[in-house]
Amino acid sequence: MRCLFALVGLLFTTCVVNAQQEAWQIVPGASVGHVKLEMPANELASLGKPDAGDAAMMKAWRIWYGHKKDGTTDSSSVLAVFTAMRTQDTQYVKEIRVTSLRFRTAKNVGAGSTMSAIRKAYPGLHLAKVYVSKNKARRIEVYDDEQLGIAFETANSRSSRALCSMVVVHTPGEAPGSYLDYHIGFDNLLPSKR
């Protein structure tokens, strides 16, 4: 009987640990945590009311911010979900963006990882877009593996040790940001040589 209780306890613990790991996992071309590409937007209600958003022409951004231990908003930790109409009455998830350091791919990279580690984990990445602020003080580079459905962004990537600032999961075969551009206040430039 003790063996049965031990086995049940082990199975329960394994299930809980796996569920916790899945909650923070980035799966290229599929999901970020429990948010999955092509899921109906009404299922996002499980995340609670978005902290911000924008909607127009049957497309919408829904944005949730992380919270610090004292309960205040942590605007550096963002989950942004882009939805668009596919049928007459339902929006579906088309793109997921995350800046939280807790979310990781199975290859253990995500926001905060060095671009050299990311390129090693995802050798199919290529420089897809470059954004420069109007005053040229800030620069964002987007490295995408379009076939896998994952992109990594760097902010101020001119430094010698570029870090990922955002991970984007999108439909394989489609470029990130192809639905609606997320970088307000930046000019979209063609990729340039470093």
Coordinates of C-alpha atoms in Angstrom, one line a residue:
M1 CA 0.0 0.0 0.0
R2 CA 2.9 2.4 0.8
C3 CA 4.2 1.7 -2.7
L4 CA 0.9 2.7 -4.2
F5 CA 0.8 5.9 -2.3
A6 CA 4.4 6.7 -3.2
L7 CA 3.6 6.0 -6.9
V8 CA 0.5 8.2 -6.9
G9 CA 2.5 10.9 -5.2
L10 CA 5.3 10.7 -7.7
L11 CA 2.9 10.8 -10.6
F12 CA 1.1 13.8 -9.1
T13 CA 4.4 15.6 -8.5
T14 CA 5.6 14.9 -12.1
C15 CA 2.3 16.2 -13.5
V16 CA 2.5 19.4 -11.4
V17 CA 6.2 20.0 -12.4
N18 CA 5.4 19.4 -16.1
A19 CA 2.4 21.8 -16.0
Q20 CA 4.6 24.5 -14.4
Q21 CA 7.3 24.0 -17.0
E22 CA 4.7 24.2 -19.8
A23 CA 3.4 27.4 -18.4
W24 CA 6.8 29.1 -19.1
Q25 CA 7.7 27.3 -22.3
I26 CA 8.1 28.9 -25.7
V27 CA 7.3 26.5 -28.6
P28 CA 8.4 27.9 -32.0
G29 CA 5.4 28.2 -34.4
A30 CA 3.0 27.0 -31.7
S31 CA 2.8 28.7 -28.3
V32 CA 4.0 30.8 -25.5
G33 CA 3.0 29.2 -22.2
H34 CA -0.7 28.4 -22.4
V35 CA -1.4 30.9 -25.3
K36 CA -1.4 29.0 -28.6
L37 CA -1.4 30.3 -32.2
E38 CA -4.9 29.9 -33.8
M39 CA -6.7 29.6 -30.5
P40 CA -9.9 31.6 -30.3
A41 CA -9.4 35.0 -28.7
N42 CA -12.2 34.4 -26.2
E43 CA -9.9 31.7 -24.6
L44 CA -7.5 34.5 -23.6
A45 CA -10.0 35.3 -20.8
S46 CA -8.1 32.9 -18.6
L47 CA -5.3 35.4 -18.5
G48 CA -7.6 38.0 -17.0
K49 CA -8.4 41.4 -18.4
P50 CA -5.6 42.9 -20.5
D51 CA -3.7 45.8 -19.1
A52 CA -3.6 47.6 -22.4
G53 CA -4.5 47.0 -26.0
D54 CA -5.5 48.5 -29.3
A55 CA -8.1 47.3 -31.9
A56 CA -9.1 48.4 -35.4
M57 CA -10.4 46.8 -38.6
M58 CA -11.1 43.4 -37.0
K59 CA -7.5 43.1 -35.6
A60 CA -6.4 43.6 -32.0
W61 CA -3.4 43.7 -29.7
R62 CA -4.0 42.6 -26.1
I63 CA -1.2 43.3 -23.7
W64 CA -0.6 42.0 -20.2
Y65 CA 2.2 43.3 -17.9
G66 CA 4.0 41.4 -15.2
H67 CA 3.8 42.4 -11.6
K68 CA 6.5 43.0 -9.1
K69 CA 6.5 41.4 -5.7
D70 CA 5.0 44.6 -4.2
G71 CA 2.1 44.3 -6.6
T72 CA 3.1 47.2 -8.9
T73 CA 3.1 46.9 -12.6
D74 CA 6.4 45.7 -14.2
S75 CA 6.3 47.2 -17.7
S76 CA 9.5 45.4 -18.7
S77 CA 7.7 42.1 -18.5
V78 CA 5.2 42.0 -21.3
L79 CA 3.0 39.4 -22.9
A80 CA 1.4 40.8 -26.1
V81 CA -1.0 38.8 -28.2
F82 CA -2.2 39.8 -31.6
T83 CA -5.5 38.5 -32.9
A84 CA -7.3 38.8 -36.2
M85 CA -10.7 37.8 -37.6
R86 CA -10.7 34.5 -39.5
T87 CA -14.4 33.9 -39.4
Q88 CA -17.2 36.4 -39.3
D89 CA -17.6 36.4 -35.6
T90 CA -14.3 35.0 -34.0
Q91 CA -10.8 36.4 -33.6
Y92 CA -7.9 34.0 -33.5
V93 CA -4.4 34.4 -32.1
K94 CA -1.9 35.2 -34.9
E95 CA 1.2 36.3 -33.1
I96 CA 2.6 36.2 -29.5
R97 CA 5.3 38.4 -28.1
V98 CA 7.0 38.0 -24.7
T99 CA 9.7 40.0 -22.9
S100 CA 9.7 38.1 -19.6
L101 CA 12.9 36.4 -18.7
R102 CA 11.0 33.4 -17.3
F103 CA 9.8 32.2 -20.7
R104 CA 12.3 29.8 -22.4
T105 CA 12.4 27.5 -25.4
A106 CA 13.3 23.9 -25.1
K107 CA 16.8 25.0 -26.1
N108 CA 16.8 27.3 -23.0
V109 CA 16.9 30.6 -24.7
G110 CA 14.6 33.6 -24.5
A111 CA 14.6 37.3 -23.5
G112 CA 17.8 38.1 -21.8
S113 CA 19.8 35.4 -23.7
T114 CA 22.8 36.5 -25.8
M115 CA 22.3 36.6 -29.5
S116 CA 25.3 34.3 -29.9
A117 CA 23.6 31.6 -27.7
I118 CA 20.3 32.1 -29.7
R119 CA 22.1 31.8 -33.1
K120 CA 23.7 28.6 -31.8
A121 CA 20.4 27.2 -30.8
Y122 CA 18.6 28.4 -33.9
P123 CA 21.1 28.4 -36.8
G124 CA 18.3 29.2 -39.4
L125 CA 17.9 32.8 -38.1
H126 CA 18.5 35.7 -40.4
L127 CA 18.3 39.5 -39.9
A128 CA 14.8 40.2 -41.1
K129 CA 14.0 43.8 -40.0
V130 CA 15.8 46.8 -38.5
Y131 CA 13.9 49.6 -36.7
V132 CA 15.6 52.9 -35.8
S133 CA 14.0 55.6 -33.6
K134 CA 13.3 59.0 -35.1
N135 CA 16.3 60.5 -33.3
K136 CA 18.5 57.5 -34.2
A137 CA 19.3 56.9 -30.5
R138 CA 17.6 53.4 -30.4
R139 CA 17.8 50.5 -32.7
I140 CA 15.9 47.2 -32.8
E141 CA 17.0 44.3 -34.9
V142 CA 14.7 41.3 -35.6
Y143 CA 16.2 37.9 -36.3
D144 CA 13.7 35.5 -37.7
D145 CA 13.5 31.8 -38.5
E146 CA 10.4 32.0 -40.7
Q147 CA 10.2 28.3 -41.3
L148 CA 10.1 27.5 -37.5
G149 CA 7.9 30.4 -36.6
I150 CA 10.1 32.2 -34.1
A151 CA 11.9 35.5 -34.1
F152 CA 14.2 37.2 -31.6
E153 CA 14.5 41.0 -31.2
T154 CA 17.4 42.9 -29.8
A155 CA 17.3 46.5 -28.5
N156 CA 20.3 48.7 -29.0
S157 CA 22.0 45.8 -30.6
R158 CA 25.1 47.8 -31.6
S159 CA 26.7 46.7 -28.3
S160 CA 29.4 44.0 -28.5
R161 CA 27.2 41.6 -26.5
A162 CA 23.7 41.9 -28.0
L163 CA 20.9 40.5 -25.8
C164 CA 17.5 39.4 -26.8
S165 CA 14.8 41.8 -25.6
M166 CA 11.7 40.0 -27.0
V167 CA 10.7 36.7 -28.4
V168 CA 8.0 36.5 -31.1
V169 CA 6.1 33.3 -32.0
H170 CA 4.3 33.4 -35.3
T171 CA 2.8 31.1 -37.9
P172 CA 5.6 29.2 -39.7
G173 CA 6.1 30.6 -43.2
E174 CA 4.9 34.1 -42.2
A175 CA 7.1 36.9 -41.1
P176 CA 6.6 38.4 -37.6
G177 CA 4.8 41.7 -37.6
S178 CA 3.3 40.9 -41.0
Y179 CA -0.2 41.6 -39.6
L180 CA 0.4 44.8 -37.7
D181 CA 3.6 46.5 -36.8
Y182 CA 4.3 46.6 -33.0
H183 CA 7.1 49.3 -33.0
I184 CA 5.4 52.6 -32.8
G185 CA 7.8 55.6 -33.0
F186 CA 10.4 53.6 -35.0
D187 CA 11.1 53.7 -38.7
N188 CA 11.2 50.3 -40.4
L189 CA 14.4 50.1 -42.4
L190 CA 15.6 47.3 -44.6
P191 CA 18.2 45.1 -43.0
S192 CA 21.6 46.6 -43.2
K193 CA 25.1 45.3 -42.7
R194 CA 26.5 45.8 -39.2

